[in-house]
Structure formats: structure tokens, C-alpha cells
Amino acid sequence: MSAGRFFVAPAVLAEPERVLLPPAIANQARNVLRLRAGDTLTLLDGTGMAYTLALTEVGRDQVQGRIAARTLVASEPRRQVSLYQGLLKAAKFEWIIQKGTEIGLSTIVPVHCARSIVGADEVSAAKRARWRTIATEAAEQSDRGRVPEVREPVKFADALAALPPDAVALLAHAGEVAHAGDVATGASLGLCGKHIAPARNRNPFGLEVVHDATVHLFIGPEGGFAPEEVALAQEHGVRLVTLGPRILRAETAALVAATLALAALGELG
Ligand code: SAH
């Protein structure tokens, strides 16, 4: 449900003077929001543009209007944060899609890890369609101009191999990461990936990720990453980061990491 904001296929907006709402949105407008001719609602084309639709007809069979204004959605993050999330049980994964969309993730990549309980092959087309719906509704609700892409599940090794050569990639790892005290003295970041210089006196989320590149965040499944996966990630230049001294549940870790990364990029200001 949204408060009058709906993503539509660009084709719906092809004729600005005569926009016919798709049936599901027409139904929302008429029966849930109880809009009438003369009222407005917002349509989003998924590119970051918002269109104010002035309703000209609210009928039983069709709801139509004309585009009265076109604006850029100001709340959409300018920098991209992609979450590579170890596959989790359905409800937790859906929670991450919903909350991650609200906070401002650009992409969510389900990753099949050594310790994932859910196999990549168990992710049906119906489940992926549901994930897209969750992301769309969360994007409508949270005033976004784009719907984060929820990709097809990939294997952990394939996700690493597909990282761009200069990627800023961080893997949240409870355990072997340097202590906060070491970070404070600048001693810890021997763990840095090759693409990021050690950041003295900074949290790993602090400084060097602040440039235009996408930040790629890896969060493990319920059982965490296997040691081989951590080693493989480091071989790919992925940097290990801590989320603090307490062990977080995977879904908490995903949200905390997304929040820290977006804050480091200046997107929560
Ligand atoms: N028993 C597991 C815990 C996994 S928690 C283990 O020891 O590895 C699930 C995921 O959340 C982890 O793989 C990691 O990506 C993230 N996570 C949880 N707490 C964290 C912390 N304090 N620092 C960094 N990552 C953390």
C-alpha cells in the first residue's frame, strides 16, 4: 500500500494528456484512497522522475488523468550501495528487502553461501516476483524514485568474480577483524583490500569509500561466512569490516551495514 505513490511502466505515461491507470492502481485510487476527479496522485517511472497525475475520470471501469507536473525525486540516493546478502529463510530475506529499500539500497543480490540453509535453486520465479513486489511497495512508501533491483541468486564465488575491477567491496565479518581500539590507532587496516588506502583513526566505513563508486556490501547467512569464503573474498580485494563487538543477526547486520555505508557516503544527511 502506498499513500498515493505508484511505480508504473513507462508506457503508461506515453500520452501525458490521457494516462489510463493500470487496474491494480485504479482500484487503489478509487476504493482505498477514495480519490475523485480533480484529486491528484503521484506516478513514478522508475528512473527517478515523479509525475503528478490530476485525475480527470474516476469510473467503475477506468481511472484516468493527465500529467500536471514532472519533478525529479529529491530523496533518491546519488551513490549506490549494493547488498550481497547470504540467502536466509524467507521471512528474514523479505524483511531485508523491505528495510534495505527504505534506507536506500540500490541493489540486493541474494548470494548462495556455504552455510546458507536455503539453496539458490529453491528460489522460485514466484518468490522472486514477490521480492520485486516487496521492493516496489517499500520504494513507494519511502518516497523513492527508483525500485532497487533484486537480482537473481548467485553463488558466492560468482558474486566475487563479477565485482568490477576497482570495486569498493566490504565484507562484514564478526571475529577476526581488528578491534575498535586498533582502528582508533590506525593499526588495524592491514586487512584492507587493495583498492582502499588505510584510513587512519577512522572506522572502516569512514573515509575512503567516499567517492563515486558503488559500495558493495557482503553480509553472511545465519551461520556466517565459512573461513574459505572470507579468504576468497580477501583474494578479490574485498575488505573485512566489523559492525561492532556484538554478534548481530544477519538481518540486523544487513541494515546496520547499509546504514553505515550510506551515512559514510553522505546519503543520510
Ligand atoms: N555464528 C556466525 C554469526 C553470523 S551473523 C559467525 O560467527 O560468523 C550473520 C552475518 O552477520 C555475519 O556473517 C556477518 O556478515 C554479519 N555480522 C554479524 N555481526 C557482526 C559484527 N559484529 N561485525 C561484522 N559482521 C557481523
PDB file of C-alpha atoms and ligand atoms in Angstrom:
ATOM      1  CA  MET A   1       0.000   0.000   0.000  1.00  0.00           C
ATOM      2  CA  SER A   2       1.179   3.474  -0.653  1.00  0.00           C
ATOM      3  CA  ALA A   3      -0.017   6.928   0.148  1.00  0.00           C
ATOM      4  CA  GLY A   4      -0.798   7.752  -3.448  1.00  0.00           C
ATOM      5  CA  ARG A   5       2.605   6.977  -4.996  1.00  0.00           C
ATOM      6  CA  PHE A   6       2.816   4.264  -7.611  1.00  0.00           C
ATOM      7  CA  PHE A   7       5.501   2.920  -9.903  1.00  0.00           C
ATOM      8  CA  VAL A   8       4.213   2.318 -13.414  1.00  0.00           C
ATOM      9  CA  ALA A   9       5.697   1.032 -16.642  1.00  0.00           C
ATOM     10  CA  PRO A  10       6.948   3.988 -18.747  1.00  0.00           C
ATOM     11  CA  ALA A  11       4.401   3.077 -21.465  1.00  0.00           C
ATOM     12  CA  VAL A  12       1.586   4.121 -19.095  1.00  0.00           C
ATOM     13  CA  LEU A  13       2.908   7.696 -19.312  1.00  0.00           C
ATOM     14  CA  ALA A  14       3.241   7.762 -23.096  1.00  0.00           C
ATOM     15  CA  GLU A  15       0.268  10.136 -23.585  1.00  0.00           C
ATOM     16  CA  PRO A  16       0.559  12.855 -20.928  1.00  0.00           C
ATOM     17  CA  GLU A  17      -2.965  14.163 -21.542  1.00  0.00           C
ATOM     18  CA  ARG A  18      -4.565  10.773 -21.221  1.00  0.00           C
ATOM     19  CA  VAL A  19      -2.994   8.433 -18.712  1.00  0.00           C
ATOM     20  CA  LEU A  20      -5.030   5.336 -18.052  1.00  0.00           C
ATOM     21  CA  LEU A  21      -4.164   3.739 -14.716  1.00  0.00           C
ATOM     22  CA  PRO A  22      -3.390   0.016 -14.685  1.00  0.00           C
ATOM     23  CA  PRO A  23      -6.224  -1.941 -12.983  1.00  0.00           C
ATOM     24  CA  ALA A  24      -4.465  -2.572  -9.631  1.00  0.00           C
ATOM     25  CA  ILE A  25      -3.595   1.107  -9.219  1.00  0.00           C
ATOM     26  CA  ALA A  26      -7.015   2.239 -10.445  1.00  0.00           C
ATOM     27  CA  ASN A  27      -8.529   0.025  -7.770  1.00  0.00           C
ATOM     28  CA  GLN A  28      -6.274   1.512  -5.065  1.00  0.00           C
ATOM     29  CA  ALA A  29      -7.071   5.051  -6.175  1.00  0.00           C
ATOM     30  CA  ARG A  30     -10.817   4.511  -6.293  1.00  0.00           C
ATOM     31  CA  ASN A  31     -11.515   2.054  -3.476  1.00  0.00           C
ATOM     32  CA  VAL A  32      -8.695   2.506  -0.974  1.00  0.00           C
ATOM     33  CA  LEU A  33      -7.593   6.128  -1.316  1.00  0.00           C
ATOM     34  CA  ARG A  34     -11.138   7.114  -2.391  1.00  0.00           C
ATOM     35  CA  LEU A  35      -9.846   9.675  -4.847  1.00  0.00           C
ATOM     36  CA  ARG A  36     -12.193  11.600  -7.124  1.00  0.00           C
ATOM     37  CA  ALA A  37     -11.864  13.580 -10.343  1.00  0.00           C
ATOM     38  CA  GLY A  38      -9.771  16.652  -9.537  1.00  0.00           C
ATOM     39  CA  ASP A  39      -7.643  14.832  -6.937  1.00  0.00           C
ATOM     40  CA  THR A  40      -4.008  14.073  -7.643  1.00  0.00           C
ATOM     41  CA  LEU A  41      -1.677  11.166  -7.153  1.00  0.00           C
ATOM     42  CA  THR A  42       1.962  10.579  -7.966  1.00  0.00           C
ATOM     43  CA  LEU A  43       3.235   8.219 -10.620  1.00  0.00           C
ATOM     44  CA  LEU A  44       6.871   7.139 -10.798  1.00  0.00           C
ATOM     45  CA  ASP A  45       8.570   5.799 -13.900  1.00  0.00           C
ATOM     46  CA  GLY A  46      11.448   4.127 -12.084  1.00  0.00           C
ATOM     47  CA  THR A  47      14.095   6.465 -13.487  1.00  0.00           C
ATOM     48  CA  GLY A  48      13.918   8.927 -10.592  1.00  0.00           C
ATOM     49  CA  MET A  49      11.183  11.119 -12.139  1.00  0.00           C
ATOM     50  CA  ALA A  50       7.841  11.743 -10.429  1.00  0.00           C
ATOM     51  CA  TYR A  51       4.662  12.768 -12.275  1.00  0.00           C
ATOM     52  CA  THR A  52       1.709  14.464 -10.642  1.00  0.00           C
ATOM     53  CA  LEU A  53      -1.395  12.985 -12.163  1.00  0.00           C
ATOM     54  CA  ALA A  54      -4.554  15.107 -11.977  1.00  0.00           C
ATOM     55  CA  LEU A  55      -7.461  12.699 -12.198  1.00  0.00           C
ATOM     56  CA  THR A  56      -9.992  13.535 -14.892  1.00  0.00           C
ATOM     57  CA  GLU A  57     -12.178  10.462 -14.572  1.00  0.00           C
ATOM     58  CA  VAL A  58     -12.685   8.013 -11.705  1.00  0.00           C
ATOM     59  CA  GLY A  59     -15.081   5.466 -13.112  1.00  0.00           C
ATOM     60  CA  ARG A  60     -16.003   1.930 -12.287  1.00  0.00           C
ATOM     61  CA  ASP A  61     -14.279   0.674 -15.399  1.00  0.00           C
ATOM     62  CA  GLN A  62     -11.398   3.052 -15.696  1.00  0.00           C
ATOM     63  CA  VAL A  63      -9.474   5.730 -13.882  1.00  0.00           C
ATOM     64  CA  GLN A  64      -7.624   8.283 -15.944  1.00  0.00           C
ATOM     65  CA  GLY A  65      -5.922  11.605 -15.646  1.00  0.00           C
ATOM     66  CA  ARG A  66      -3.436  13.981 -17.169  1.00  0.00           C
ATOM     67  CA  ILE A  67       0.100  14.769 -16.111  1.00  0.00           C
ATOM     68  CA  ALA A  68       0.083  18.141 -14.374  1.00  0.00           C
ATOM     69  CA  ALA A  69       3.716  18.288 -13.290  1.00  0.00           C
ATOM     70  CA  ARG A  70       7.004  16.454 -13.650  1.00  0.00           C
ATOM     71  CA  THR A  71       9.706  16.591 -10.971  1.00  0.00           C
ATOM     72  CA  LEU A  72      12.915  14.854 -10.044  1.00  0.00           C
ATOM     73  CA  VAL A  73      12.599  12.770  -6.879  1.00  0.00           C
ATOM     74  CA  ALA A  74      14.973  14.517  -4.484  1.00  0.00           C
ATOM     75  CA  SER A  75      15.152  11.702  -1.940  1.00  0.00           C
ATOM     76  CA  GLU A  76      16.789   9.167  -4.229  1.00  0.00           C
ATOM     77  CA  PRO A  77      20.410   8.410  -3.161  1.00  0.00           C
ATOM     78  CA  ARG A  78      23.030   9.658  -5.601  1.00  0.00           C
ATOM     79  CA  ARG A  79      25.553   6.996  -4.588  1.00  0.00           C
ATOM     80  CA  GLN A  80      24.887   3.318  -4.919  1.00  0.00           C
ATOM     81  CA  VAL A  81      25.118   0.729  -2.184  1.00  0.00           C
ATOM     82  CA  SER A  82      24.642  -2.892  -3.272  1.00  0.00           C
ATOM     83  CA  LEU A  83      23.917  -5.542  -0.682  1.00  0.00           C
ATOM     84  CA  TYR A  84      25.160  -9.063  -1.326  1.00  0.00           C
ATOM     85  CA  GLN A  85      23.149 -10.989   1.220  1.00  0.00           C
ATOM     86  CA  GLY A  86      23.731 -14.647   2.068  1.00  0.00           C
ATOM     87  CA  LEU A  87      20.423 -16.414   1.467  1.00  0.00           C
ATOM     88  CA  LEU A  88      18.271 -16.563   4.577  1.00  0.00           C
ATOM     89  CA  LYS A  89      14.913 -18.002   5.495  1.00  0.00           C
ATOM     90  CA  ALA A  90      12.130 -16.334   3.511  1.00  0.00           C
ATOM     91  CA  ALA A  91      10.735 -14.002   6.159  1.00  0.00           C
ATOM     92  CA  LYS A  92      14.147 -12.612   7.075  1.00  0.00           C
ATOM     93  CA  PHE A  93      15.167 -12.102   3.482  1.00  0.00           C
ATOM     94  CA  GLU A  94      11.915 -10.267   2.780  1.00  0.00           C
ATOM     95  CA  TRP A  95      12.466  -8.066   5.821  1.00  0.00           C
ATOM     96  CA  ILE A  96      15.892  -7.114   4.478  1.00  0.00           C
ATOM     97  CA  ILE A  97      14.434  -6.241   1.060  1.00  0.00           C
ATOM     98  CA  GLN A  98      11.779  -4.046   2.658  1.00  0.00           C
ATOM     99  CA  LYS A  99      14.008  -2.268   5.173  1.00  0.00           C
ATOM    100  CA  GLY A 100      17.002  -2.090   2.829  1.00  0.00           C
ATOM    101  CA  THR A 101      14.796  -0.368   0.246  1.00  0.00           C
ATOM    102  CA  GLU A 102      13.610   2.163   2.830  1.00  0.00           C
ATOM    103  CA  ILE A 103      17.128   3.016   3.944  1.00  0.00           C
ATOM    104  CA  GLY A 104      18.328   3.469   0.352  1.00  0.00           C
ATOM    105  CA  LEU A 105      19.968   0.362  -1.121  1.00  0.00           C
ATOM    106  CA  SER A 106      20.332   0.353  -4.898  1.00  0.00           C
ATOM    107  CA  THR A 107      20.683  -3.361  -5.486  1.00  0.00           C
ATOM    108  CA  ILE A 108      20.115  -6.525  -3.498  1.00  0.00           C
ATOM    109  CA  VAL A 109      21.893  -9.659  -4.623  1.00  0.00           C
ATOM    110  CA  PRO A 110      20.854 -12.925  -2.945  1.00  0.00           C
ATOM    111  CA  VAL A 111      24.022 -14.970  -2.502  1.00  0.00           C
ATOM    112  CA  HIS A 112      24.239 -18.693  -2.056  1.00  0.00           C
ATOM    113  CA  CYS A 113      26.902 -19.260   0.611  1.00  0.00           C
ATOM    114  CA  ALA A 114      28.484 -22.403   2.010  1.00  0.00           C
ATOM    115  CA  ARG A 115      26.361 -22.104   5.142  1.00  0.00           C
ATOM    116  CA  SER A 116      23.126 -20.943   3.513  1.00  0.00           C
ATOM    117  CA  ILE A 117      20.233 -23.109   4.592  1.00  0.00           C
ATOM    118  CA  VAL A 118      18.219 -22.085   1.555  1.00  0.00           C
ATOM    119  CA  GLY A 119      19.595 -23.346  -1.766  1.00  0.00           C
ATOM    120  CA  ALA A 120      19.771 -20.993  -4.764  1.00  0.00           C
ATOM    121  CA  ASP A 121      17.642 -23.491  -6.697  1.00  0.00           C
ATOM    122  CA  GLU A 122      14.904 -23.137  -4.075  1.00  0.00           C
ATOM    123  CA  VAL A 123      14.313 -19.552  -5.107  1.00  0.00           C
ATOM    124  CA  SER A 124      11.333 -19.950  -7.425  1.00  0.00           C
ATOM    125  CA  ALA A 125      10.114 -17.451 -10.000  1.00  0.00           C
ATOM    126  CA  ALA A 126       7.140 -16.789  -7.716  1.00  0.00           C
ATOM    127  CA  LYS A 127       9.441 -15.930  -4.836  1.00  0.00           C
ATOM    128  CA  ARG A 128      11.458 -13.552  -6.991  1.00  0.00           C
ATOM    129  CA  ALA A 129       8.255 -11.856  -8.170  1.00  0.00           C
ATOM    130  CA  ARG A 130       7.262 -11.462  -4.518  1.00  0.00           C
ATOM    131  CA  TRP A 131      10.651  -9.915  -3.740  1.00  0.00           C
ATOM    132  CA  ARG A 132      10.123  -7.387  -6.548  1.00  0.00           C
ATOM    133  CA  THR A 133       6.680  -6.521  -5.192  1.00  0.00           C
ATOM    134  CA  ILE A 134       8.095  -6.004  -1.696  1.00  0.00           C
ATOM    135  CA  ALA A 135      10.824  -3.722  -3.071  1.00  0.00           C
ATOM    136  CA  THR A 136       8.304  -1.767  -5.177  1.00  0.00           C
ATOM    137  CA  GLU A 137       5.887  -1.221  -2.294  1.00  0.00           C
ATOM    138  CA  ALA A 138       8.702  -0.237   0.070  1.00  0.00           C
ATOM    139  CA  ALA A 139      10.029   2.216  -2.536  1.00  0.00           C
ATOM    140  CA  GLU A 140       6.549   3.752  -2.955  1.00  0.00           C
ATOM    141  CA  GLN A 141       6.115   4.039   0.782  1.00  0.00           C
ATOM    142  CA  SER A 142       9.523   5.540   1.462  1.00  0.00           C
ATOM    143  CA  ASP A 143       9.342   8.201  -1.231  1.00  0.00           C
ATOM    144  CA  ARG A 144      11.956   6.753  -3.519  1.00  0.00           C
ATOM    145  CA  GLY A 145      12.194   7.396  -7.225  1.00  0.00           C
ATOM    146  CA  ARG A 146      13.666   4.028  -8.107  1.00  0.00           C
ATOM    147  CA  VAL A 147      12.936   0.474  -7.114  1.00  0.00           C
ATOM    148  CA  PRO A 148      16.067  -1.356  -6.020  1.00  0.00           C
ATOM    149  CA  GLU A 149      16.910  -4.200  -8.309  1.00  0.00           C
ATOM    150  CA  VAL A 150      16.604  -7.595  -6.630  1.00  0.00           C
ATOM    151  CA  ARG A 151      18.895  -9.787  -8.700  1.00  0.00           C
ATOM    152  CA  GLU A 152      18.804 -13.480  -9.344  1.00  0.00           C
ATOM    153  CA  PRO A 153      20.591 -15.520  -6.682  1.00  0.00           C
ATOM    154  CA  VAL A 154      24.271 -16.122  -7.410  1.00  0.00           C
ATOM    155  CA  LYS A 155      26.953 -18.288  -5.870  1.00  0.00           C
ATOM    156  CA  PHE A 156      29.332 -16.502  -3.516  1.00  0.00           C
ATOM    157  CA  ALA A 157      32.375 -17.144  -5.753  1.00  0.00           C
ATOM    158  CA  ASP A 158      30.497 -15.867  -8.810  1.00  0.00           C
ATOM    159  CA  ALA A 159      29.461 -12.701  -6.976  1.00  0.00           C
ATOM    160  CA  LEU A 160      33.111 -12.014  -6.164  1.00  0.00           C
ATOM    161  CA  ALA A 161      34.232 -12.773  -9.714  1.00  0.00           C
ATOM    162  CA  ALA A 162      31.637 -10.346 -11.099  1.00  0.00           C
ATOM    163  CA  LEU A 163      32.810  -7.395  -8.998  1.00  0.00           C
ATOM    164  CA  PRO A 164      34.170  -4.569 -11.146  1.00  0.00           C
ATOM    165  CA  PRO A 165      37.988  -4.360 -11.006  1.00  0.00           C
ATOM    166  CA  ASP A 166      38.011  -1.158  -8.950  1.00  0.00           C
ATOM    167  CA  ALA A 167      35.068  -2.080  -6.724  1.00  0.00           C
ATOM    168  CA  VAL A 168      34.842  -0.824  -3.171  1.00  0.00           C
ATOM    169  CA  ALA A 169      33.744  -4.070  -1.553  1.00  0.00           C
ATOM    170  CA  LEU A 170      33.342  -4.718   2.154  1.00  0.00           C
ATOM    171  CA  LEU A 171      32.564  -7.997   3.886  1.00  0.00           C
ATOM    172  CA  ALA A 172      31.109  -7.800   7.381  1.00  0.00           C
ATOM    173  CA  HIS A 173      32.832 -10.394   9.448  1.00  0.00           C
ATOM    174  CA  ALA A 174      32.384 -10.963  13.138  1.00  0.00           C
ATOM    175  CA  GLY A 175      35.543 -12.287  14.694  1.00  0.00           C
ATOM    176  CA  GLU A 176      38.895 -11.946  13.014  1.00  0.00           C
ATOM    177  CA  VAL A 177      38.510  -8.264  12.278  1.00  0.00           C
ATOM    178  CA  ALA A 178      40.690  -5.870  14.194  1.00  0.00           C
ATOM    179  CA  HIS A 179      39.309  -4.432  17.388  1.00  0.00           C
ATOM    180  CA  ALA A 180      37.866  -0.974  17.522  1.00  0.00           C
ATOM    181  CA  GLY A 181      40.876   0.115  19.587  1.00  0.00           C
ATOM    182  CA  ASP A 182      43.224  -0.896  16.791  1.00  0.00           C
ATOM    183  CA  VAL A 183      41.122   1.043  14.349  1.00  0.00           C
ATOM    184  CA  ALA A 184      41.441   4.064  16.607  1.00  0.00           C
ATOM    185  CA  THR A 185      45.232   3.868  16.445  1.00  0.00           C
ATOM    186  CA  GLY A 186      45.187   3.206  12.726  1.00  0.00           C
ATOM    187  CA  ALA A 187      46.827  -0.179  13.208  1.00  0.00           C
ATOM    188  CA  SER A 188      44.064  -2.436  12.105  1.00  0.00           C
ATOM    189  CA  LEU A 189      43.648  -1.897   8.458  1.00  0.00           C
ATOM    190  CA  GLY A 190      46.272  -4.269   7.231  1.00  0.00           C
ATOM    191  CA  LEU A 191      43.088  -6.090   6.329  1.00  0.00           C
ATOM    192  CA  CYS A 192      42.357  -3.514   3.671  1.00  0.00           C
ATOM    193  CA  GLY A 193      41.605  -4.527   0.156  1.00  0.00           C
ATOM    194  CA  LYS A 194      43.983  -3.312  -2.499  1.00  0.00           C
ATOM    195  CA  HIS A 195      41.618  -0.609  -3.678  1.00  0.00           C
ATOM    196  CA  ILE A 196      41.303   1.295  -0.443  1.00  0.00           C
ATOM    197  CA  ALA A 197      44.092   3.006   1.406  1.00  0.00           C
ATOM    198  CA  PRO A 198      44.198   2.505   5.167  1.00  0.00           C
ATOM    199  CA  ALA A 199      42.102   5.099   6.892  1.00  0.00           C
ATOM    200  CA  ARG A 200      43.866   6.356   9.969  1.00  0.00           C
ATOM    201  CA  ASN A 201      41.737   6.960  13.013  1.00  0.00           C
ATOM    202  CA  ARG A 202      38.613   6.078  11.118  1.00  0.00           C
ATOM    203  CA  ASN A 203      36.014   3.439  11.211  1.00  0.00           C
ATOM    204  CA  PRO A 204      36.399   1.253   8.094  1.00  0.00           C
ATOM    205  CA  PHE A 205      33.182   2.805   6.821  1.00  0.00           C
ATOM    206  CA  GLY A 206      34.602   6.281   7.227  1.00  0.00           C
ATOM    207  CA  LEU A 207      36.663   7.822   4.533  1.00  0.00           C
ATOM    208  CA  GLU A 208      37.954   6.048   1.508  1.00  0.00           C
ATOM    209  CA  VAL A 209      34.605   4.686   0.424  1.00  0.00           C
ATOM    210  CA  VAL A 210      33.502   8.262  -0.084  1.00  0.00           C
ATOM    211  CA  HIS A 211      33.908   8.558  -3.807  1.00  0.00           C
ATOM    212  CA  ASP A 212      31.611   7.945  -6.687  1.00  0.00           C
ATOM    213  CA  ALA A 213      31.976   4.191  -6.917  1.00  0.00           C
ATOM    214  CA  THR A 214      29.270   1.815  -5.834  1.00  0.00           C
ATOM    215  CA  VAL A 215      29.868   0.271  -2.413  1.00  0.00           C
ATOM    216  CA  HIS A 216      29.374  -3.483  -2.427  1.00  0.00           C
ATOM    217  CA  LEU A 217      28.474  -4.954   0.974  1.00  0.00           C
ATOM    218  CA  PHE A 218      28.670  -8.651   1.766  1.00  0.00           C
ATOM    219  CA  ILE A 219      26.671  -9.997   4.711  1.00  0.00           C
ATOM    220  CA  GLY A 220      26.659 -13.676   5.645  1.00  0.00           C
ATOM    221  CA  PRO A 221      23.762 -16.068   6.170  1.00  0.00           C
ATOM    222  CA  GLU A 222      22.570 -17.092   9.669  1.00  0.00           C
ATOM    223  CA  GLY A 223      25.635 -19.295  10.153  1.00  0.00           C
ATOM    224  CA  GLY A 224      28.090 -16.654   8.918  1.00  0.00           C
ATOM    225  CA  PHE A 225      30.712 -16.994   6.186  1.00  0.00           C
ATOM    226  CA  ALA A 226      32.911 -20.086   6.015  1.00  0.00           C
ATOM    227  CA  PRO A 227      36.662 -19.363   6.501  1.00  0.00           C
ATOM    228  CA  GLU A 228      37.342 -20.292   2.852  1.00  0.00           C
ATOM    229  CA  GLU A 229      34.805 -17.693   1.756  1.00  0.00           C
ATOM    230  CA  VAL A 230      36.452 -15.000   3.853  1.00  0.00           C
ATOM    231  CA  ALA A 231      39.846 -15.913   2.375  1.00  0.00           C
ATOM    232  CA  LEU A 232      38.460 -15.941  -1.173  1.00  0.00           C
ATOM    233  CA  ALA A 233      36.866 -12.542  -0.656  1.00  0.00           C
ATOM    234  CA  GLN A 234      40.189 -11.113   0.516  1.00  0.00           C
ATOM    235  CA  GLU A 235      41.878 -12.535  -2.580  1.00  0.00           C
ATOM    236  CA  HIS A 236      39.384 -10.495  -4.598  1.00  0.00           C
ATOM    237  CA  GLY A 237      40.357  -7.325  -2.778  1.00  0.00           C
ATOM    238  CA  VAL A 238      37.309  -7.300  -0.528  1.00  0.00           C
ATOM    239  CA  ARG A 239      37.968  -5.591   2.762  1.00  0.00           C
ATOM    240  CA  LEU A 240      36.798  -7.070   6.069  1.00  0.00           C
ATOM    241  CA  VAL A 241      34.858  -4.757   8.313  1.00  0.00           C
ATOM    242  CA  THR A 242      33.420  -5.046  11.787  1.00  0.00           C
ATOM    243  CA  LEU A 243      29.982  -3.933  12.836  1.00  0.00           C
ATOM    244  CA  GLY A 244      30.993  -3.748  16.452  1.00  0.00           C
ATOM    245  CA  PRO A 245      31.856  -6.183  19.219  1.00  0.00           C
ATOM    246  CA  ARG A 246      28.428  -7.793  19.478  1.00  0.00           C
ATOM    247  CA  ILE A 247      27.269 -10.533  17.125  1.00  0.00           C
ATOM    248  CA  LEU A 248      24.287  -9.327  15.166  1.00  0.00           C
ATOM    249  CA  ARG A 249      21.724 -11.459  13.472  1.00  0.00           C
ATOM    250  CA  ALA A 250      22.190 -11.473   9.722  1.00  0.00           C
ATOM    251  CA  GLU A 251      19.212  -9.206   9.063  1.00  0.00           C
ATOM    252  CA  THR A 252      20.334  -6.743  11.727  1.00  0.00           C
ATOM    253  CA  ALA A 253      23.850  -6.794  10.284  1.00  0.00           C
ATOM    254  CA  ALA A 254      22.484  -6.069   6.787  1.00  0.00           C
ATOM    255  CA  LEU A 255      20.608  -2.989   7.964  1.00  0.00           C
ATOM    256  CA  VAL A 256      23.443  -1.723  10.160  1.00  0.00           C
ATOM    257  CA  ALA A 257      25.991  -2.154   7.352  1.00  0.00           C
ATOM    258  CA  ALA A 258      23.690  -0.478   4.817  1.00  0.00           C
ATOM    259  CA  THR A 259      23.127   2.399   7.219  1.00  0.00           C
ATOM    260  CA  LEU A 260      26.843   2.876   7.942  1.00  0.00           C
ATOM    261  CA  ALA A 261      27.732   2.775   4.261  1.00  0.00           C
ATOM    262  CA  LEU A 262      25.012   5.256   3.261  1.00  0.00           C
ATOM    263  CA  ALA A 263      25.999   7.535   6.123  1.00  0.00           C
ATOM    264  CA  ALA A 264      29.685   7.340   5.073  1.00  0.00           C
ATOM    265  CA  LEU A 265      28.600   8.326   1.552  1.00  0.00           C
ATOM    266  CA  GLY A 266      26.727  11.320   2.901  1.00  0.00           C
ATOM    267  CA  GLU A 267      23.356   9.941   1.855  1.00  0.00           C
ATOM    268  CA  LEU A 268      21.688  10.151   5.247  1.00  0.00           C
ATOM    269  CA  GLY A 269      22.439  13.798   5.798  1.00  0.00           C
TER     270      GLY A 269
HETATM  271  N1  SAH B   1      27.824 -17.504  14.018  1.00  0.00           N
HETATM  272  C1  SAH B   1      28.134 -16.634  12.945  1.00  0.00           C
HETATM  273  C2  SAH B   1      27.392 -15.343  13.098  1.00  0.00           C
HETATM  274  C3  SAH B   1      26.815 -14.934  11.821  1.00  0.00           C
HETATM  275  S1  SAH B   1      25.925 -13.463  11.936  1.00  0.00           S
HETATM  276  C4  SAH B   1      29.620 -16.338  12.870  1.00  0.00           C
HETATM  277  O1  SAH B   1      30.286 -16.491  13.879  1.00  0.00           O
HETATM  278  O2  SAH B   1      30.143 -15.978  11.825  1.00  0.00           O
HETATM  279  C5  SAH B   1      25.499 -13.270  10.246  1.00  0.00           C
HETATM  280  C6  SAH B   1      26.332 -12.283   9.487  1.00  0.00           C
HETATM  281  O3  SAH B   1      26.137 -11.004  10.044  1.00  0.00           O
HETATM  282  C7  SAH B   1      27.822 -12.498   9.508  1.00  0.00           C
HETATM  283  O4  SAH B   1      28.239 -13.409   8.516  1.00  0.00           O
HETATM  284  C8  SAH B   1      28.354 -11.099   9.242  1.00  0.00           C
HETATM  285  O5  SAH B   1      28.336 -10.815   7.864  1.00  0.00           O
HETATM  286  C9  SAH B   1      27.325 -10.238   9.942  1.00  0.00           C
HETATM  287  N2  SAH B   1      27.713  -9.832  11.306  1.00  0.00           N
HETATM  288  C10 SAH B   1      27.022 -10.058  12.443  1.00  0.00           C
HETATM  289  N3  SAH B   1      27.622  -9.460  13.495  1.00  0.00           N
HETATM  290  C11 SAH B   1      28.700  -8.819  13.006  1.00  0.00           C
HETATM  291  C12 SAH B   1      29.725  -7.992  13.587  1.00  0.00           C
HETATM  292  N4  SAH B   1      29.756  -7.727  14.879  1.00  0.00           N
HETATM  293  N5  SAH B   1      30.676  -7.495  12.767  1.00  0.00           N
HETATM  294  C13 SAH B   1      30.663  -7.773  11.450  1.00  0.00           C
HETATM  295  N6  SAH B   1      29.747  -8.549  10.856  1.00  0.00           N
HETATM  296  C14 SAH B   1      28.767  -9.056  11.609  1.00  0.00           C
END
